CSV table of C-alpha atoms and ligand atoms in Angstrom, one decimal:
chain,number,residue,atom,x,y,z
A,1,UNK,CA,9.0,-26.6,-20.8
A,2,UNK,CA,7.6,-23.3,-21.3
A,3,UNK,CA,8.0,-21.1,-18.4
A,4,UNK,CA,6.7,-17.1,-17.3
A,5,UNK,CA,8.4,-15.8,-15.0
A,6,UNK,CA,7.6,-12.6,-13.4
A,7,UNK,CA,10.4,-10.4,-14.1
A,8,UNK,CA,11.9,-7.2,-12.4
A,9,UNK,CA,15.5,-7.1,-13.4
A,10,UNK,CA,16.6,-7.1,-10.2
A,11,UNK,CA,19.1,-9.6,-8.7
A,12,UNK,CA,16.5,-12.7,-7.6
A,13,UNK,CA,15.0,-12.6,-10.7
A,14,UNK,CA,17.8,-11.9,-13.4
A,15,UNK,CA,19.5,-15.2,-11.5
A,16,UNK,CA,16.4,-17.1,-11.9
A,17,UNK,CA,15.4,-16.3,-15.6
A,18,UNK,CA,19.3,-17.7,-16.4
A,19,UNK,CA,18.9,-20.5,-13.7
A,20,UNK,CA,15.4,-21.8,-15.1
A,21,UNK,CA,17.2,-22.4,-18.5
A,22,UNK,CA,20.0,-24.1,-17.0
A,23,UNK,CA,18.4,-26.1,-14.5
A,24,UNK,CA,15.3,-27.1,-16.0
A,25,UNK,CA,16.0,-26.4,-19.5
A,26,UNK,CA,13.3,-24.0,-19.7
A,27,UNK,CA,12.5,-21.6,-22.4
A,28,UNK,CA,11.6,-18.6,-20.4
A,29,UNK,CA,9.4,-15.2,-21.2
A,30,UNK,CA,9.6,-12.3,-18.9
A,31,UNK,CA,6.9,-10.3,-17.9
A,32,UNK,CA,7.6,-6.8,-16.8
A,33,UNK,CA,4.6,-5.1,-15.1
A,34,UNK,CA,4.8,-1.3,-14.9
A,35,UNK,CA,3.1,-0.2,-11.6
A,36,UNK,CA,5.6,3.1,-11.7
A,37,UNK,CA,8.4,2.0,-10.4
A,38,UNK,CA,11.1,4.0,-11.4
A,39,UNK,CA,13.2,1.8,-13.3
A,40,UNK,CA,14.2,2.1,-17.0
A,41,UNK,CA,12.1,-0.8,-18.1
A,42,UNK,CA,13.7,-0.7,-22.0
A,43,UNK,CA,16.4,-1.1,-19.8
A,44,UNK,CA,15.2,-4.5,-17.9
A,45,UNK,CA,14.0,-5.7,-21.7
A,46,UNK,CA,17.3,-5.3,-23.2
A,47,UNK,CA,18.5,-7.3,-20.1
A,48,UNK,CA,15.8,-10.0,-20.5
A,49,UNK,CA,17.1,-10.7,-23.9
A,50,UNK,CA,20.3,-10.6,-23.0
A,51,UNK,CA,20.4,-13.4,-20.2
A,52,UNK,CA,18.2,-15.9,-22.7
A,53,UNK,CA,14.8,-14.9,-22.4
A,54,UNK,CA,12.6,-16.2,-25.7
A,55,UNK,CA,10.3,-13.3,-25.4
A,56,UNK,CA,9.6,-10.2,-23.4
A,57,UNK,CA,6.3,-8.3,-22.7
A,58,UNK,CA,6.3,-4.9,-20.7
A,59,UNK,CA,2.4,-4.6,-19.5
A,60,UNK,CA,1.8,-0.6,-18.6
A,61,UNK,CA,-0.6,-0.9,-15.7
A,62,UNK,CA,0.0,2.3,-13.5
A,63,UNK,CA,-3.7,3.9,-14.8
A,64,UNK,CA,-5.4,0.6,-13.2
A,65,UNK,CA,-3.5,0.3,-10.5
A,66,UNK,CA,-4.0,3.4,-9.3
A,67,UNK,CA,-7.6,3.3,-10.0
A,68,UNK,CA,-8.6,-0.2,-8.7
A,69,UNK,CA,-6.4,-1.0,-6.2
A,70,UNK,CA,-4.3,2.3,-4.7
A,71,UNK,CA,-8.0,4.1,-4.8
A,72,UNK,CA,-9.9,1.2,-2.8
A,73,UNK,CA,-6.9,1.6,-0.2
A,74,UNK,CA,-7.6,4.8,0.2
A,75,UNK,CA,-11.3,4.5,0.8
A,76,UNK,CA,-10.3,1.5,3.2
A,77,UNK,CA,-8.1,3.8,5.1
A,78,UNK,CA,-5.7,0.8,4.4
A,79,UNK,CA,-2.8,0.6,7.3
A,80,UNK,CA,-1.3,-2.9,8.2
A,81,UNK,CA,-0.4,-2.8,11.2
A,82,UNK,CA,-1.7,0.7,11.8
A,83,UNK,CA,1.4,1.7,9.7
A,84,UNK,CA,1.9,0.4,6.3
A,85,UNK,CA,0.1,1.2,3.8
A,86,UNK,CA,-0.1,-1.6,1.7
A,87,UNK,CA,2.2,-0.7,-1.1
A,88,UNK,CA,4.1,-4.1,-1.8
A,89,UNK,CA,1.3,-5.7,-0.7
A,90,UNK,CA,-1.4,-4.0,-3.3
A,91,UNK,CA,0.7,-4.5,-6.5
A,92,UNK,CA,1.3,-7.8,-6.1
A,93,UNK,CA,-1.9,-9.4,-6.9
A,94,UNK,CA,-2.0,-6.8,-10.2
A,95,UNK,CA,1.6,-8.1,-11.2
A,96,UNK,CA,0.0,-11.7,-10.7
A,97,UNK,CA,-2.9,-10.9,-13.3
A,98,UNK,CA,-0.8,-9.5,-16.0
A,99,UNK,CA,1.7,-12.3,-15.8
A,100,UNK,CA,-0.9,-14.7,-15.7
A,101,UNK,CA,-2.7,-13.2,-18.5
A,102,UNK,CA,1.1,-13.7,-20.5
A,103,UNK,CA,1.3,-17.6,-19.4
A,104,UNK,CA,-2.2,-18.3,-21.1
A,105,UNK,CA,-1.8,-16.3,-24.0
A,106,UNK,CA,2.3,-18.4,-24.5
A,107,UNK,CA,0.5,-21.5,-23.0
A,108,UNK,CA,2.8,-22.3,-20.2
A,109,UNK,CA,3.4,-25.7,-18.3
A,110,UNK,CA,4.7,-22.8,-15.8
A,111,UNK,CA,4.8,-19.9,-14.0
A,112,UNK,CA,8.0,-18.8,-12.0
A,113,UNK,CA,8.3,-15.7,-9.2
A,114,UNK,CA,11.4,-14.8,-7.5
A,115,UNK,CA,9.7,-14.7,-3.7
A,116,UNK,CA,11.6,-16.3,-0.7
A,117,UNK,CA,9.7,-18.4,1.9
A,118,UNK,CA,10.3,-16.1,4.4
A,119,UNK,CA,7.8,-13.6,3.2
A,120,UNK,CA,4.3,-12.2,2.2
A,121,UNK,CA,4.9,-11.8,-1.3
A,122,UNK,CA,4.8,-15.3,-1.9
A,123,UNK,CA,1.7,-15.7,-1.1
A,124,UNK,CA,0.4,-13.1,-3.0
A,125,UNK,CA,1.8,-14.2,-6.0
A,126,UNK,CA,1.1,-18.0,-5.4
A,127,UNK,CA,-2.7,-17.5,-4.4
A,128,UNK,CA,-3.1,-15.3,-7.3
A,129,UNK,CA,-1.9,-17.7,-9.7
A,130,UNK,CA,-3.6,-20.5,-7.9
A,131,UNK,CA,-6.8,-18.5,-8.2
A,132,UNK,CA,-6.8,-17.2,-12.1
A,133,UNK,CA,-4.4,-20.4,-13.3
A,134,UNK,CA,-6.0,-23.2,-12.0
A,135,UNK,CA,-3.7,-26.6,-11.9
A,136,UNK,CA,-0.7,-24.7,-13.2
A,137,UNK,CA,3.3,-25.7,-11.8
A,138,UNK,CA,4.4,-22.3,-9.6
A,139,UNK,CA,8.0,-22.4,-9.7
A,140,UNK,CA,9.7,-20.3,-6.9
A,141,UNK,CA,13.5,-20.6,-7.0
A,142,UNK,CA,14.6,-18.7,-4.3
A,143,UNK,CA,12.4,-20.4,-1.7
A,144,UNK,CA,12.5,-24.4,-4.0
A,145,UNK,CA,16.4,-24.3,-3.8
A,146,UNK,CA,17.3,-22.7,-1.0
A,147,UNK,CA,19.4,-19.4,-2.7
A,148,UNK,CA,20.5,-17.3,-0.8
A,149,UNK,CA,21.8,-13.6,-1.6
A,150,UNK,CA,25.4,-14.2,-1.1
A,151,UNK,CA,25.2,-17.1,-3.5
A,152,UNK,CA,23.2,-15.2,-6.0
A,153,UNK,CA,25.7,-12.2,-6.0
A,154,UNK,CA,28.6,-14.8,-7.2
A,155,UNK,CA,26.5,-16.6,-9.3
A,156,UNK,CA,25.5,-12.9,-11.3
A,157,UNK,CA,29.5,-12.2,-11.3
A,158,UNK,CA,30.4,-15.5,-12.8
A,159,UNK,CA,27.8,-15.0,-15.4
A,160,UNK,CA,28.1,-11.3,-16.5
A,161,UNK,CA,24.8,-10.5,-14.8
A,162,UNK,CA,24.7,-7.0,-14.4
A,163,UNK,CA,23.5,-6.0,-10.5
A,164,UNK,CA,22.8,-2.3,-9.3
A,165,UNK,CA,22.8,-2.8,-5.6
A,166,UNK,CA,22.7,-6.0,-3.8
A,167,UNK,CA,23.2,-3.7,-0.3
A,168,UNK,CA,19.4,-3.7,0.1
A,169,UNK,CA,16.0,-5.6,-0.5
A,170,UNK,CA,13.7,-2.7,-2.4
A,171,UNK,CA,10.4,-2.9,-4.2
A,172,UNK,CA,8.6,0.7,-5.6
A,173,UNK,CA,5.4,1.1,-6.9
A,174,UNK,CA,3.5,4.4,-7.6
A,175,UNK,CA,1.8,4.0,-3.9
A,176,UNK,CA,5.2,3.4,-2.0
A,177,UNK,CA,8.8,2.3,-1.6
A,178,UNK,CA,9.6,-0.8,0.1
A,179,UNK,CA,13.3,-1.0,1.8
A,180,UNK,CA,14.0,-4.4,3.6
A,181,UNK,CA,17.6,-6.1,4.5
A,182,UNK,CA,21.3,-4.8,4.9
A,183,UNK,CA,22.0,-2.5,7.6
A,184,UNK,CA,18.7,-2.4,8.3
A,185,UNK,CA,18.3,-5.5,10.1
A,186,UNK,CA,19.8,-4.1,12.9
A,187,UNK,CA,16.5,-2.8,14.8
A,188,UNK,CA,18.4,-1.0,16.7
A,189,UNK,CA,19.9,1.3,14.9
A,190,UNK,CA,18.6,4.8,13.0
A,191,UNK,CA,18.8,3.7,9.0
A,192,UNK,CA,21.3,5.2,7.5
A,193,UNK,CA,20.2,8.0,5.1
A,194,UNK,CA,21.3,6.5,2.0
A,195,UNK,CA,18.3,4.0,2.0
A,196,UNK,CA,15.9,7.0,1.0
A,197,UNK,CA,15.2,7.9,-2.0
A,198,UNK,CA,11.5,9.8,-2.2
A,199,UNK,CA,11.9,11.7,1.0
A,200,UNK,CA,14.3,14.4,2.2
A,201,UNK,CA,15.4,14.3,5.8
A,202,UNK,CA,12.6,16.1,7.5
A,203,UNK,CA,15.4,18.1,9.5
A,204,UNK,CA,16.5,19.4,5.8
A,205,UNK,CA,12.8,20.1,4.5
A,206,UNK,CA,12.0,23.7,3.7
A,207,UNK,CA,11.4,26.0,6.6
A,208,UNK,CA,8.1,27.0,5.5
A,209,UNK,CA,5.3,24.4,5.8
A,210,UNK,CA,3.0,23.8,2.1
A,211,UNK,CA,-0.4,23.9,1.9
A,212,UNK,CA,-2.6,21.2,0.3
A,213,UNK,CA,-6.3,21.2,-0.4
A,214,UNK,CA,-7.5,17.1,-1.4
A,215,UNK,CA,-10.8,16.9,-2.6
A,216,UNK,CA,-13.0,14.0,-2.5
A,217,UNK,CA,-16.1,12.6,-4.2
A,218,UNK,CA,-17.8,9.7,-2.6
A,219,UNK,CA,-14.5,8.3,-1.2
A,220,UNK,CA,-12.0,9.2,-4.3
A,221,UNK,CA,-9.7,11.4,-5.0
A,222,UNK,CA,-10.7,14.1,-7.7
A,223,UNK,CA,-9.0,17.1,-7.2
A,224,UNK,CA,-5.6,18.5,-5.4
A,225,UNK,CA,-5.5,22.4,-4.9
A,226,UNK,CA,-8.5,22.7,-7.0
A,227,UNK,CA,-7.2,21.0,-9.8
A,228,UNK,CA,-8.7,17.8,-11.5
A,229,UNK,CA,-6.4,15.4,-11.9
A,230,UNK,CA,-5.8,12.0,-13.5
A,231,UNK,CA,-5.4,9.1,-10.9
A,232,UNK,CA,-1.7,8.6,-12.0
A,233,UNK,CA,-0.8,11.8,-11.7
A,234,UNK,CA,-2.4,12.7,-8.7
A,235,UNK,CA,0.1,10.4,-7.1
A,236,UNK,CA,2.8,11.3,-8.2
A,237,UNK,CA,2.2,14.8,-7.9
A,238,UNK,CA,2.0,14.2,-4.0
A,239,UNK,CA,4.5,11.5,-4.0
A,240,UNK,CA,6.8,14.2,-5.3
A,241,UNK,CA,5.8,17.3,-3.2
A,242,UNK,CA,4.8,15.8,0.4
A,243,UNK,CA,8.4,13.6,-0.5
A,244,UNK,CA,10.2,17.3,-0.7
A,245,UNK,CA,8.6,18.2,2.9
A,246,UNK,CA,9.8,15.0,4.7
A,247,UNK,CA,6.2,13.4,4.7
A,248,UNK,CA,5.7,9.7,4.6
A,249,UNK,CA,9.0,8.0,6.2
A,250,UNK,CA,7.8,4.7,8.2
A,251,UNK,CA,9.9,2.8,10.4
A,252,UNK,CA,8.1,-0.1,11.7
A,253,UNK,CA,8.3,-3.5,13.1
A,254,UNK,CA,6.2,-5.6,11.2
A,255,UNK,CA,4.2,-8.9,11.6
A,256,UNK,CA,5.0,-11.1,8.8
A,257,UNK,CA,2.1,-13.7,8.0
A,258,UNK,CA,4.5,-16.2,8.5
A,259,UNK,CA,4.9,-15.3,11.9
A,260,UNK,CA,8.1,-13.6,11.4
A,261,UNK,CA,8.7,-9.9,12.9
A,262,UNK,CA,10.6,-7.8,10.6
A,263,UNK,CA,12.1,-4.4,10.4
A,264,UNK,CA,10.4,-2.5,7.4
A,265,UNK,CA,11.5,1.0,5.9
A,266,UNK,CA,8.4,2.5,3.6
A,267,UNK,CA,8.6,6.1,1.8
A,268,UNK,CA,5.0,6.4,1.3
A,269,UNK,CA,4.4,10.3,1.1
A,270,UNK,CA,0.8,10.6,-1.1
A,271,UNK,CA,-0.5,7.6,0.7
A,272,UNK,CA,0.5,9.3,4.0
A,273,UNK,CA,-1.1,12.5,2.3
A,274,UNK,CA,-4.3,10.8,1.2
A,275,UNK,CA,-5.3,8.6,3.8
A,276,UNK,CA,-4.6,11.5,6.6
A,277,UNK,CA,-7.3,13.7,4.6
A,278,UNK,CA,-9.8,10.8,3.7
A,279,UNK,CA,-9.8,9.5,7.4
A,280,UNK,CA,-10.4,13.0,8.3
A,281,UNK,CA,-13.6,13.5,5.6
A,282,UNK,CA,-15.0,10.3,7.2
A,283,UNK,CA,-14.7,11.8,10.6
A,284,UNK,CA,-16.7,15.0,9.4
A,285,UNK,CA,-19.3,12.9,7.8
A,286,UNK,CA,-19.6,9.4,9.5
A,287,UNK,CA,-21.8,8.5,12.3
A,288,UNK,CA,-19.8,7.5,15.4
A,289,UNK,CA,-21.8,4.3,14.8
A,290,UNK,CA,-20.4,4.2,11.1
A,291,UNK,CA,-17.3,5.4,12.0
A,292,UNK,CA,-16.4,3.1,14.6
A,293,UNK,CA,-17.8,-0.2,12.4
A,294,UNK,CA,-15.8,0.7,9.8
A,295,UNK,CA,-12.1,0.7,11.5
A,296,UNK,CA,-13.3,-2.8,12.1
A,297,UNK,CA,-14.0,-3.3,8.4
A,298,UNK,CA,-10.6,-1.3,7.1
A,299,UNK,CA,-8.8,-3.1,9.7
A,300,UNK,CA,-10.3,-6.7,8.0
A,301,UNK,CA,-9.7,-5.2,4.7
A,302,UNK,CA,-6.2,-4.2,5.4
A,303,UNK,CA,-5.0,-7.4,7.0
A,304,UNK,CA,-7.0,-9.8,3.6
A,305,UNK,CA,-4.5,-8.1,1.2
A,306,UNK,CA,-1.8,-7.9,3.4
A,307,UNK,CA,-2.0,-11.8,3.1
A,308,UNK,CA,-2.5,-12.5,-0.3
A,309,UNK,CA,-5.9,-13.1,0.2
A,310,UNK,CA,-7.1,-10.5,-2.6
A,311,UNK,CA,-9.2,-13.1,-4.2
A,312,UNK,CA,-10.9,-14.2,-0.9
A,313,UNK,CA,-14.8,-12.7,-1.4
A,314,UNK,CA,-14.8,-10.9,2.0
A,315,UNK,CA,-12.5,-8.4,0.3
A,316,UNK,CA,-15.4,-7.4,-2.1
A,317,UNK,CA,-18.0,-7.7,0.6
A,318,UNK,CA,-16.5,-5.4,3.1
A,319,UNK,CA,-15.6,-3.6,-0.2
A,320,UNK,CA,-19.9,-3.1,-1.0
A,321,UNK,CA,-19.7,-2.3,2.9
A,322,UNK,CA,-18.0,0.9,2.5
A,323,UNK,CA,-19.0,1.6,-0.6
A,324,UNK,CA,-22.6,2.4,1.2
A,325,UNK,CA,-21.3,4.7,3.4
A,326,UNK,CA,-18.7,6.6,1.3
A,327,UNK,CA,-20.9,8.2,-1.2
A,328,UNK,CA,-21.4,10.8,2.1
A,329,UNK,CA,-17.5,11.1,2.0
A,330,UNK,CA,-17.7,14.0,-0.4
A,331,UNK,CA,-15.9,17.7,0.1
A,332,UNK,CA,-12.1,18.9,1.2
A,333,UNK,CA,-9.3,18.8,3.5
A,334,UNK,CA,-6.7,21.3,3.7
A,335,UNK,CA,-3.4,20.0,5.0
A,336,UNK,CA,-0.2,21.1,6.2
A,337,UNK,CA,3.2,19.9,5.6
A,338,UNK,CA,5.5,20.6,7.8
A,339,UNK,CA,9.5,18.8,8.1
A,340,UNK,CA,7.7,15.8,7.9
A,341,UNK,CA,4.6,15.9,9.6
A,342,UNK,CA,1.1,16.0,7.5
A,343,UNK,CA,-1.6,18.2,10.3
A,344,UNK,CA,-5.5,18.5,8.9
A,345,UNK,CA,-6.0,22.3,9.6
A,346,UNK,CA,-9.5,22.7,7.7
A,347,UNK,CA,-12.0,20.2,6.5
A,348,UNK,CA,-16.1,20.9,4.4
A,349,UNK,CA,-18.4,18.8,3.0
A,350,UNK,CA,-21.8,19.1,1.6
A,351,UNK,CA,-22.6,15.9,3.9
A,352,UNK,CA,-20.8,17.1,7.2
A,353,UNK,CA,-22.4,16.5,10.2
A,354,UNK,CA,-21.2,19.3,12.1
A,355,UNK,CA,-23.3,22.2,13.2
A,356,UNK,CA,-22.0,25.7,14.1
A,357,UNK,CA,-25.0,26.7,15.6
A,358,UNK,CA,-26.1,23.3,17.9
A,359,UNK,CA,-22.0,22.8,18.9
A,360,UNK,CA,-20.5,26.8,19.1
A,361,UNK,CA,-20.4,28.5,22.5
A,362,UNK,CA,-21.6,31.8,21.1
A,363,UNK,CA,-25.0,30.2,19.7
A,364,UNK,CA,-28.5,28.1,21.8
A,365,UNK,CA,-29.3,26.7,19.2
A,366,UNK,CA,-28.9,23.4,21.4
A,367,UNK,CA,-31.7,23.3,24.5
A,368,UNK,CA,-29.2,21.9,27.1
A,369,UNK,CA,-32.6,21.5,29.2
A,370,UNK,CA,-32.4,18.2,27.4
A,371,UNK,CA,-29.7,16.6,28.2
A,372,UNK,CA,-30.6,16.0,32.1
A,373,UNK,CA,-33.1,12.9,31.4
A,374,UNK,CA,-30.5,11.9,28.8
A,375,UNK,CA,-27.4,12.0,31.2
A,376,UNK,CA,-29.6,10.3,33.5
A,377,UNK,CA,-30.7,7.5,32.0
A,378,UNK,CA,-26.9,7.1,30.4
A,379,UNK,CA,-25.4,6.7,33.5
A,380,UNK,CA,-28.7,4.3,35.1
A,381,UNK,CA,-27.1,1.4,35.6
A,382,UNK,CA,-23.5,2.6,35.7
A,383,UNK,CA,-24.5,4.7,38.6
A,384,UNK,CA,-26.6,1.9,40.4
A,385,UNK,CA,-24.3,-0.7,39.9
A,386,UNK,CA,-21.3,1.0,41.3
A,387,UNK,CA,-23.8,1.4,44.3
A,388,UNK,CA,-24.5,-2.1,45.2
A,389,UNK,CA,-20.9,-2.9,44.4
A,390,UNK,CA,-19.8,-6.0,46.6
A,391,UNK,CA,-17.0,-4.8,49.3
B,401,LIG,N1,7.1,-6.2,4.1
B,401,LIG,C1,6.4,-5.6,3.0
B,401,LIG,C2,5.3,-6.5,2.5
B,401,LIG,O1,5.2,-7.6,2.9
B,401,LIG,C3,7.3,-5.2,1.9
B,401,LIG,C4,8.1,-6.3,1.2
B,401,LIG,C5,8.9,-5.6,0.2
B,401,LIG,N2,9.8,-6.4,-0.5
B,401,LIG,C6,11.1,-6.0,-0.6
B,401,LIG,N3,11.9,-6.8,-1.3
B,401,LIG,N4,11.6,-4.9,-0.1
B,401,LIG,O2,4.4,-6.1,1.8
């Protein structure tokens, strides 16, 4: 049997690429997908090889992830929860397509992920496969025989597996950093520091706040400061300096799709950055009508790839949704960074809908004369039915 198996070289998976061979007697190729997480990944080849894998591929796909998955988000304002932005979440069904695209080209009887069945990312991975591998075996190891972390940790000793740090749960992409497990678990408790990595204490940030100007055209990203810049790096640009001001630390309870609550740590500084100043064009430029249908929509959107459901059509339909209203979403917001915080202190567009001269109290250009019948007829039945209101 010829299995895939989606490979990060971390503990679940380095345990399952040996275990698949012993077990089932598999021949086993890795796949490695590069979504800029900060791994060596010559590194996690070497140690594909090394614990039996036949073959290895490394699949760069930072430029298109940023561009067709971390952009959408953006232009969905995407918050699950109201908090997380996604970043776990949006990889996954990316990872899925490259690995997928491996299994057909080695013609696998199988495809292998190292997801519990206590969380999301097993269904993004399984409904992914299920939807671009139709018919093929999905073999999850963690969740199929019951492994636990404990037992993984021995098994990797006994076998020479190298580990880094089995203290924590963490997954990193270019549009976040996922912390989950260990100390932790303990929702009462502040986390202790160690668990960060792309943030600096907000107490510790510089004393003097930095200005960012993030311009927008038709819902993207184009320019930071003035400058154009490549999707890629735009991100990690502002991963790395709203990271250095404290920006983009979430500390959430989260609703797991399988109905479990969890506590979640995220580092998410550009999305923090990026979402702040594209939620703050739409407010410039949006009708209150628009505006108002549209949380609806990113809320929809949010909560589809939160659950694996990034091949369900609604995603591309609420998609062609915004995608009608964000060509308006076009200009600049100047932000402030400041130990931690992100503040909008200046927004423009070509499309804003606010006018200095109806809406300043120095200006008349706005004939209050007609607002009376408007206030009246606003308030009608309001008015008249707290009249005749039974006693
Ligand atoms: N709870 C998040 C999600 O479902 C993040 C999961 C990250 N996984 C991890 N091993 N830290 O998307």
């Amino acid at each position: 049997m010829r299995v895939v198996l989606a490979y990060s070289g971390g503990l679940d998976t380095s345990v399952i690429l040996k275990l698949l061979q012993e077990k089932l007697g598999a021949e086993v190729v890795t796949v490695t997908v590069d979504v800029g997480q900060e791994d060596d990944l010559a590194e996690v080849e070497q140690k594909a090889y090394r614990l039996g894998a036949k073959a290895h591929y490394t699949v760069e796909a930072k430029e298109e992830f940023v561009r067709d998955y971390v952009f959408k988000a953006v232009m969905m304002n995407a918050l699950y929860d109201g908090a997380y932005p996604l970043s776990t979440a949006l990889a996954r069904p990316l990872i899925a397509e490259k690995v997928a695209e491996v299994a057909k080209k080695e013609g696998a009887d199988a495809v292998a992920h190292g997801c519990t069945g206590k969380g999301n990312d097993q269904l993004r991975f399984d409904i992914a496969f299920k939807a671009l591998l139709p018919g093929i075996k999905i073999i999850a190891p963690v969740r199929e025989w019951g492994l636990t972390r404990e037992w993984e940790a021995q098994y990797a000793a006994k076998h020479g597996i190298p580990v880094k740090s089995k203290a924590y749960s963490i997954d990193e992409n270019l549009w976040g950093r996922s912390v989950e497990g260990g100390a932790i678990e303990d929702i009462t408790a502040e986390p202790p520091e160690e668990i960060y990595a792309w943030t600096v204490n907000p107490a510790k940030a510089p004393d003097e706040p930095l200005y960012l100007e993030v311009e927008f055209s038709a819902g993207v990203p184009s320019r930071v400061n003035g400058e154009k810049m490549g999707p890629v790096e735009m991100v990690k640009f502002l991963n790395q300096v709203a990271g250095a001001h404290g920006v983009g630390r979430v500390d959430m309870i989260e609703n797991r799709v399988v109905g479990l609550k969890s506590r979640e740590i995220y580092e998410v500084p550009a999305a923090t950055v990026l979402i702040t100043a594209h939620k703050e064009l739409e407010r410039l430029t949006l009708t209150k009508r628009s505006m108002d249908f549209k949380e609806m929509v990113d809320g929809e959107w949010a909560k589809l790839v939160y659950q694996g459901l990034w091949f369900e059509p609604l995603r591309e339909a609420l998609e062609a949704f915004a995608y009608k209203l964000e060509s308006r979403v076009t200009g600049n917001v100047r932000l402030k960074l400041f130990k931690g915080s992100v503040s909008v202190v200046g927004r423009n567009s070509p499309y804003g809908l606010y006018d200095f001269d109806l809406i300043s109290y120095f200006r008349s250009g706005f004939d209050q004369k007609m607002a009376i019948g408007f206030v009246e007829l606003f308030g009608f039945q309001a008015v008249a039915s707290h009249h005749k209101r039974p006693s």
